[in-house]
Tab-separated table of C-alpha atoms in Angstrom:
chain	number	residue	atom	x	y	z
A	1	MET	CA	-0.172	0.104	-0.051
A	2	SER	CA	1.265	3.397	-0.981
A	3	GLU	CA	2.314	5.713	2.012
A	4	TYR	CA	2.112	8.915	-0.416
A	5	TYR	CA	-0.892	10.964	0.738
A	6	TRP	CA	-2.459	12.032	-2.626
A	7	ASP	CA	-2.463	8.250	-3.728
A	8	SER	CA	-5.264	7.841	-1.123
A	9	THR	CA	-7.210	10.736	-2.655
A	10	ILE	CA	-8.182	9.651	-6.178
A	11	GLU	CA	-11.881	9.945	-5.636
A	12	TYR	CA	-11.770	13.069	-3.712
A	13	LEU	CA	-9.166	14.717	-6.659
A	14	ARG	CA	-11.942	13.334	-9.305
A	15	ASN	CA	-14.991	14.609	-7.204
A	16	THR	CA	-13.955	17.830	-6.483
A	17	ARG	CA	-12.172	19.067	-9.869
A	18	GLY	CA	-15.442	19.512	-11.888
A	19	LEU	CA	-16.106	22.841	-9.356
A	20	TYR	CA	-13.337	24.813	-10.787
A	21	TYR	CA	-14.128	25.616	-14.249
A	22	ASN	CA	-16.503	25.494	-17.237
A	23	ASP	CA	-15.118	23.472	-20.296
A	24	ASP	CA	-15.782	26.632	-22.882
A	25	TYR	CA	-13.779	29.143	-20.587
A	26	LEU	CA	-10.911	26.489	-20.823
A	27	GLU	CA	-11.825	26.433	-24.718
A	28	PHE	CA	-11.337	30.024	-24.806
A	29	LEU	CA	-8.105	30.408	-23.034
A	30	VAL	CA	-6.469	27.546	-25.426
A	31	GLN	CA	-8.062	29.287	-28.760
A	32	ASN	CA	-8.068	32.888	-28.146
A	33	VAL	CA	-5.858	33.822	-24.948
A	34	TRP	CA	-2.864	31.352	-25.253
A	35	LYS	CA	-3.623	30.879	-29.362
A	36	MET	CA	-2.766	27.132	-29.362
A	37	ASN	CA	-3.240	26.620	-33.048
A	38	THR	CA	-0.324	24.201	-33.712
A	39	PRO	CA	0.824	20.811	-31.944
A	40	ILE	CA	2.455	21.289	-28.531
A	41	ASN	CA	4.419	19.083	-25.974
A	42	ILE	CA	3.375	19.799	-22.713
A	43	VAL	CA	4.595	18.698	-19.393
A	44	ASP	CA	2.459	18.463	-16.381
A	45	TYR	CA	4.004	18.677	-13.102
A	46	GLY	CA	2.357	17.284	-10.529
A	47	CYS	CA	-0.098	15.564	-12.766
A	48	GLY	CA	-2.216	13.439	-10.304
A	49	TYR	CA	-4.456	11.041	-12.416
A	50	GLY	CA	-3.862	13.479	-15.681
A	51	TYR	CA	-6.925	15.947	-15.062
A	52	LEU	CA	-5.352	18.626	-17.086
A	53	GLY	CA	-4.674	16.444	-19.900
A	54	LEU	CA	-7.983	15.282	-19.831
A	55	LYS	CA	-9.271	18.945	-20.117
A	56	LEU	CA	-6.911	20.451	-22.434
A	57	LEU	CA	-5.901	17.805	-24.906
A	58	PRO	CA	-9.349	17.264	-26.613
A	59	LEU	CA	-8.670	21.078	-27.205
A	60	LEU	CA	-5.672	20.996	-28.880
A	61	PRO	CA	-4.091	20.291	-32.347
A	62	GLU	CA	-3.956	17.016	-33.302
A	63	GLY	CA	-0.276	15.512	-32.919
A	64	SER	CA	0.128	17.346	-29.439
A	65	THR	CA	1.760	15.219	-26.861
A	66	TYR	CA	0.998	15.422	-22.762
A	67	THR	CA	3.494	14.147	-20.122
A	68	GLY	CA	2.541	14.001	-16.659
A	69	ILE	CA	5.042	13.468	-13.688
A	70	ASP	CA	4.012	12.491	-10.456
A	71	LYS	CA	5.360	11.212	-7.171
A	72	GLY	CA	2.622	8.967	-6.455
A	73	LYS	CA	2.796	5.353	-7.657
A	74	ASP	CA	-1.004	4.903	-7.652
A	75	LEU	CA	-1.743	8.409	-9.634
A	76	ILE	CA	0.397	7.369	-12.093
A	77	MET	CA	-1.084	3.814	-12.761
A	78	GLU	CA	-4.409	5.439	-12.606
A	79	ALA	CA	-3.632	7.786	-15.143
A	80	ARG	CA	-2.027	5.316	-17.330
A	81	GLU	CA	-5.062	3.301	-17.087
A	82	VAL	CA	-7.463	6.366	-18.083
A	83	PHE	CA	-5.191	7.475	-21.305
A	84	ASP	CA	-4.754	3.595	-22.475
A	85	LYS	CA	-8.107	4.138	-23.438
A	86	LEU	CA	-7.840	7.703	-25.418
A	87	PRO	CA	-6.460	8.331	-28.589
A	88	TYR	CA	-3.715	11.010	-27.212
A	89	SER	CA	0.103	10.668	-27.115
A	90	THR	CA	1.089	10.839	-23.268
A	91	GLU	CA	3.671	9.813	-21.215
A	92	PHE	CA	3.763	9.372	-17.125
A	93	ILE	CA	6.398	9.200	-15.078
A	94	GLN	CA	6.667	8.644	-11.350
A	95	GLY	CA	9.112	10.667	-9.530
A	96	ASP	CA	9.870	13.377	-6.536
A	97	ILE	CA	9.666	16.428	-8.517
A	98	GLU	CA	12.165	18.177	-5.870
A	99	ASP	CA	14.744	15.752	-7.466
A	100	ILE	CA	13.341	14.562	-10.712
A	101	PHE	CA	15.478	16.098	-13.780
A	102	VAL	CA	13.033	17.251	-16.840
A	103	GLU	CA	15.105	17.702	-20.407
A	104	ARG	CA	14.508	21.024	-22.019
A	105	GLN	CA	11.960	19.860	-24.668
A	106	TYR	CA	8.602	20.742	-24.106
A	107	ASP	CA	6.609	23.904	-25.352
A	108	VAL	CA	4.457	24.334	-22.225
A	109	ALA	CA	4.942	23.585	-18.668
A	110	ILE	CA	1.629	23.368	-16.268
A	111	CYS	CA	0.366	22.462	-13.014
A	112	HIS	CA	-2.873	22.437	-10.949
A	113	ALA	CA	-3.227	22.999	-7.380
A	114	PHE	CA	0.128	22.098	-6.863
A	115	LEU	CA	2.717	24.705	-6.110
A	116	LEU	CA	0.570	25.172	-2.738
A	117	HIS	CA	1.877	22.053	-1.542
A	118	MET	CA	5.471	22.926	-2.312
A	119	ALA	CA	7.719	24.698	0.670
A	120	SER	CA	10.026	25.668	-1.818
A	121	PRO	CA	7.775	26.783	-4.972
A	122	ARG	CA	10.124	29.308	-6.735
A	123	GLU	CA	12.324	26.274	-7.062
A	124	ILE	CA	9.890	24.350	-8.517
A	125	LEU	CA	8.691	27.185	-10.935
A	126	GLN	CA	12.440	27.361	-12.071
A	127	LYS	CA	12.124	23.932	-12.893
A	128	MET	CA	9.253	24.222	-15.122
A	129	MET	CA	10.895	27.512	-16.693
A	130	ASP	CA	13.958	24.816	-17.318
A	131	SER	CA	11.816	22.095	-18.976
A	132	VAL	CA	10.344	24.578	-21.609
A	133	LEU	CA	11.983	25.763	-25.083
A	134	ASP	CA	12.745	29.203	-25.606
A	135	GLY	CA	9.243	31.143	-26.248
A	136	GLY	CA	7.525	28.296	-24.610
A	137	ARG	CA	4.804	28.943	-21.681
A	138	VAL	CA	4.889	28.029	-18.064
A	139	ILE	CA	0.932	28.164	-17.277
A	140	CYS	CA	0.007	27.632	-13.409
A	141	PHE	CA	-3.675	26.731	-12.266
A	142	GLU	CA	-3.436	27.700	-8.567
A	143	PRO	CA	-6.076	28.667	-5.497
A	144	HIS	CA	-5.948	32.113	-3.461
A	145	TRP	CA	-7.761	30.529	-0.401
A	146	ILE	CA	-8.959	33.824	1.050
A	147	ALA	CA	-10.824	34.510	-1.962
A	148	ASN	CA	-12.146	31.443	-2.283
A	149	THR	CA	-13.655	31.445	1.104
A	150	ALA	CA	-14.944	34.795	0.772
A	151	ASN	CA	-16.946	33.339	-2.402
A	152	TYR	CA	-19.836	31.794	-0.578
A	153	GLY	CA	-23.434	32.770	-0.822
A	154	PHE	CA	-25.905	31.370	1.566
A	155	ASP	CA	-29.839	31.365	1.995
A	156	GLY	CA	-30.928	32.591	5.652
A	157	ILE	CA	-27.369	32.710	7.254
A	158	GLN	CA	-24.990	35.667	7.188
A	159	HIS	CA	-21.453	34.876	5.762
A	160	SER	CA	-19.553	36.215	8.766
A	161	GLU	CA	-21.530	34.054	10.919
A	162	VAL	CA	-19.657	30.774	9.244
A	163	VAL	CA	-16.903	32.188	7.470
A	164	ARG	CA	-14.527	34.322	9.807
A	165	LEU	CA	-12.267	35.325	6.828
A	166	GLY	CA	-9.753	37.865	9.296
A	167	ILE	CA	-8.888	34.848	11.478
A	168	LEU	CA	-8.469	32.446	8.316
A	169	GLN	CA	-6.325	35.253	6.622
A	170	LYS	CA	-4.065	35.113	9.976
A	171	LEU	CA	-4.060	31.190	9.903
A	172	TYR	CA	-3.081	31.139	6.146
A	173	GLU	CA	-0.446	33.489	6.652
A	174	THR	CA	0.991	32.079	9.664
A	175	SER	CA	0.882	28.733	7.979
A	176	ALA	CA	2.792	29.922	5.047
A	177	LYS	CA	5.495	32.117	7.028
A	178	ASP	CA	6.034	28.420	9.088
A	179	SER	CA	5.975	26.313	6.342
A	180	GLY	CA	6.715	27.711	3.032
A	181	LYS	CA	3.718	25.943	1.763
A	182	ASP	CA	0.860	28.695	0.759
A	183	GLY	CA	-2.630	28.264	0.000
A	184	ASN	CA	-3.029	32.096	-1.280
A	185	ILE	CA	-0.063	31.383	-3.721
A	186	GLY	CA	-2.424	31.887	-6.761
A	187	MET	CA	-2.159	35.784	-5.991
A	188	ARG	CA	1.457	35.790	-5.831
A	189	LEU	CA	2.207	33.642	-8.825
A	190	PRO	CA	2.458	36.624	-11.286
A	191	ILE	CA	5.062	38.222	-9.014
A	192	LEU	CA	6.818	34.876	-8.677
A	193	LEU	CA	6.703	34.439	-12.529
A	194	SER	CA	8.080	37.822	-13.616
A	195	GLN	CA	10.946	37.820	-10.750
A	196	LEU	CA	12.279	34.543	-12.008
A	197	GLY	CA	12.355	36.206	-15.795
A	198	LEU	CA	9.144	35.215	-17.677
A	199	ARG	CA	8.205	37.711	-19.925
A	200	ASN	CA	4.341	39.115	-20.823
A	201	VAL	CA	3.169	37.546	-17.572
A	202	GLU	CA	-0.632	37.593	-16.816
A	203	CYS	CA	-3.525	36.273	-14.620
A	204	ARG	CA	-6.923	35.018	-15.119
A	205	VAL	CA	-9.544	33.885	-13.052
A	206	SER	CA	-11.475	30.551	-13.328
A	207	ASP	CA	-15.108	31.297	-14.198
A	208	LYS	CA	-17.309	29.003	-12.718
A	209	VAL	CA	-19.910	29.631	-10.093
A	210	ASN	CA	-21.463	26.596	-8.462
A	211	PHE	CA	-25.010	27.001	-7.711
A	212	LEU	CA	-26.613	24.172	-5.219
A	213	ASP	CA	-30.435	24.700	-6.530
A	214	GLN	CA	-33.220	23.228	-4.758
A	215	ASN	CA	-35.095	23.106	-8.077
A	216	MET	CA	-32.418	21.604	-10.048
A	217	ASP	CA	-32.237	17.848	-10.805
A	218	VAL	CA	-32.120	15.566	-7.895
A	219	ALA	CA	-29.117	13.540	-8.779
A	220	GLU	CA	-27.304	16.734	-9.694
A	221	LYS	CA	-28.181	18.248	-6.780
A	222	VAL	CA	-27.062	15.146	-4.913
A	223	ARG	CA	-23.683	14.743	-7.061
A	224	LEU	CA	-22.996	18.726	-6.572
A	225	PHE	CA	-23.429	18.578	-2.768
A	226	GLN	CA	-21.435	15.444	-2.067
A	227	SER	CA	-18.847	17.245	-3.883
A	228	LEU	CA	-18.812	20.579	-2.176
A	229	ARG	CA	-19.195	18.389	0.818
A	230	GLU	CA	-15.552	16.917	-0.179
A	231	GLU	CA	-14.383	20.380	-0.987
A	232	GLY	CA	-14.347	21.065	2.647
A	233	ILE	CA	-17.686	23.203	2.810
A	234	GLY	CA	-19.415	22.200	6.194
A	235	GLN	CA	-17.518	18.930	6.772
A	236	GLU	CA	-17.897	16.905	9.961
A	237	LEU	CA	-15.559	18.137	12.987
A	238	GLU	CA	-13.501	16.357	14.991
A	239	ASP	CA	-13.140	16.665	18.938
A	240	PRO	CA	-13.222	20.407	19.460
A	241	VAL	CA	-10.414	20.482	21.840
A	242	LYS	CA	-8.123	18.858	19.466
A	243	VAL	CA	-9.124	21.203	16.729
A	244	VAL	CA	-8.942	24.335	18.919
A	245	GLU	CA	-5.225	23.116	20.156
A	246	GLN	CA	-4.164	22.412	16.361
A	247	MET	CA	-5.182	25.566	15.290
A	248	VAL	CA	-3.130	27.300	18.196
A	249	GLN	CA	-0.111	25.615	17.193
A	250	ARG	CA	-0.479	27.058	13.771
A	251	GLY	CA	-0.606	30.551	15.340
A	252	LEU	CA	-3.991	31.325	16.528
A	253	SER	CA	-4.906	32.615	20.138
A	254	VAL	CA	-7.205	30.419	21.949
A	255	GLU	CA	-10.138	32.670	21.710
A	256	GLU	CA	-9.609	33.211	17.839
A	257	ALA	CA	-9.560	28.932	17.746
A	258	GLN	CA	-12.706	28.913	19.505
A	259	ALA	CA	-13.848	31.277	17.322
A	260	GLN	CA	-13.099	29.358	14.438
A	261	TYR	CA	-14.367	26.190	15.398
A	262	ALA	CA	-17.849	27.766	16.419
A	263	ALA	CA	-17.960	29.266	12.946
A	264	GLU	CA	-17.099	25.817	11.371
A	265	LEU	CA	-19.313	23.962	13.717
A	266	LYS	CA	-22.287	26.296	12.703
A	267	LEU	CA	-21.628	25.844	9.078
A	268	PHE	CA	-21.519	21.959	9.570
A	269	GLN	CA	-25.124	22.455	11.262
A	270	VAL	CA	-26.720	24.343	9.037
A	271	PHE	CA	-25.474	23.109	5.422
A	272	ASN	CA	-27.165	20.249	3.829
A	273	SER	CA	-28.825	18.734	0.505
A	274	ASP	CA	-31.430	21.031	1.155
A	275	SER	CA	-29.631	24.118	1.307
A	276	TRP	CA	-29.219	26.675	-1.173
A	277	LEU	CA	-25.559	27.775	-1.827
A	278	THR	CA	-23.228	29.271	-4.246
A	279	TYR	CA	-19.625	28.855	-4.557
A	280	ALA	CA	-16.998	30.375	-6.775
A	281	PRO	CA	-13.667	28.439	-6.279
A	282	ASN	CA	-11.795	31.463	-7.636
A	283	MET	CA	-8.733	29.804	-9.086
A	284	LYS	CA	-5.980	31.791	-10.482
A	285	ILE	CA	-4.481	30.982	-13.714
A	286	SER	CA	-1.390	32.550	-14.039
A	287	TYR	CA	1.272	32.346	-17.296
A	288	GLY	CA	4.321	33.909	-19.055
A	289	THR	CA	6.493	33.384	-21.716
A	290	VAL	CA	10.101	32.012	-21.122
A	291	GLY	CA	11.960	34.964	-22.742
A	292	ARG	CA	15.694	33.208	-23.158
A	293	GLU	CA	15.380	34.323	-27.097
A	294	CYS	CA	13.097	36.207	-28.963
A	295	SER	CA	9.584	34.108	-29.722
A	296	ASP	CA	6.518	34.272	-32.008
A	297	LEU	CA	4.411	32.394	-29.775
A	298	GLU	CA	3.791	35.572	-27.365
């Protein structure tokens, strides 16, 4: 049995990725923003089961290739099994991205919800840049947790009762300072990409707003509710003493930790499949051009 945490989360990854993007928006990015109108070779850092490959390959010109790299043995096995049934040119490599060497042979390096888990994201970004040919791109789909938590809409309950933004902001920032792993990295990425030397750096925001609608199809409502729960909205909490202690260890005062626990408990109590909810994950999509030489790909 694998000891790598993300190998145990394949179902979670499958059930929550659909919350983030509308397919027509991804198509707009590929065709109108990035203008990927000739075959390209993509490398995906922290590919998981190949989610981005499944989304992007159908939108890319015939002849494009996709290489996924991930530390997870089970994730890579799952990706190979999925893509073996599809008509695309793919390769999957199991390895620790912090140690693995990737040759400079790709037109685009991408990642999705990956850099937030890295203690040294600058080093990973440099690896991504080093694997891309002159004039190619680095594209990062990463979260901005505080914007994410601000983007809930409830019926019959005030947002501030169940989401304590000030406390969460402190919690996220303290955790990032202590560990280097930053759940708000989505908003930092344009700065990091430019500081590392990429040109024409820009950032977009994911467009999808999920609506748990009591008038929607029942099966679709149940599926969406389950996905939102797995995303972390209104999850059941552990022992309050343990949770408060953990938050204090992460930098909150006892009073702040207790207030945060009370807010999370209330959300768990009021949020169910009969709730009305809007939720916009607000993923940030940052990208830039590798500028060792002049390029026609800008």
